[in-house]
Amino acid sequence: MKLIILDDYEQVSEWTAKYIRNRIKKFNPGPDRFFTLGLPTGSTPLGCYKKLIEYHKKGEISFQYVKTFNMDEYVGLPRDHPESYHSFMWNNFFKHIDIRAENAHILDGNASSLEKECQDFEAKIKAAGGIELFVGGIGPDGHIAFNEPGSSLVSRTRVKTLAMDTILANARFFDGDLSKVPTMALTVGVGTVMDAREVQIFIFAFTLIHSLSSSFQNKIKVKAGL
């Protein structure tokens, strides 16, 4: 595990974006060799995405031969809903870069069979050669994606009922109305994330320090962290 401590959100965002940019460039993807990138949503990665867009506009990085796999999506929320993770990714990142729509993989929370959707998502990751770099954030209780504390370390993409703490935390995105917050989601599993060749978790909030401290005390090995 590698820990990097920086002074502020701007530095964390820039460091993370530069790391992603450099990893893709070093990989040197092409038509027959795509770079596979796992991505999160939420407020934490917004600065990173803005930096990556900036690098793309400067001609420093292309996403033409990058395949992305997002961590999660709400169940039952229309994909064009402003708070769906599909809308989040396209509004804040994908539509500003040169990634092809068919290479940006986001779970479908309205699929006719949610279980099959999860199985197909895992199959797509496998067909792509696995995840080269999985980037994620961490919640106040230590959850990654919608994997609440106690989730199996070998869990795969699946349907999850959200914990009340998570619903309460997400209410701010739904006008503070708990009745509008989805109670279920599709999420990659802990095992899905840990199968990546490299994992990068970035944290920026005093309230998350306990989660970071616990990860070190429990000595759960990850390949990289921020």
Coordinates of C-alpha atoms in Angstrom, one line a residue, residues 3 13 34 38 47 49 55 59 63 70 72-73 98 107 111 122 125-126 128 131 135 141 146 152 156 179-180 217 223:
L3 CA -0.1 6.5 0.9
S13 CA -7.4 16.2 -7.9
F34 CA -7.6 -0.9 -24.9
G38 CA -12.7 1.8 -13.3
G47 CA -11.9 17.9 -9.7
Y49 CA -12.5 14.8 -14.1
Y55 CA -5.5 17.5 -20.4
G59 CA -4.0 17.2 -26.6
F63 CA -9.7 8.3 -24.5
N70 CA -18.4 2.6 -13.5
D72 CA -22.5 1.6 -9.5
E73 CA -25.9 2.9 -10.4
D98 CA -13.3 11.6 -27.1
L107 CA -24.8 -0.5 -15.0
A111 CA -32.7 -3.7 -16.7
E122 CA -18.7 -8.9 -14.9
I125 CA -14.9 -6.7 -17.6
K126 CA -13.5 -10.1 -18.2
A128 CA -12.0 -6.5 -21.8
I131 CA -9.5 -3.6 -15.1
V135 CA -10.2 4.6 -9.2
D141 CA -18.5 4.5 7.0
F146 CA -22.2 0.6 -2.5
S152 CA -17.5 -10.0 1.4
R156 CA -18.9 -9.5 -7.3
S179 CA -38.9 9.4 -0.3
K180 CA -37.1 10.3 -3.5
Q217 CA -5.0 -0.8 11.1
K223 CA -2.0 -2.1 -4.7

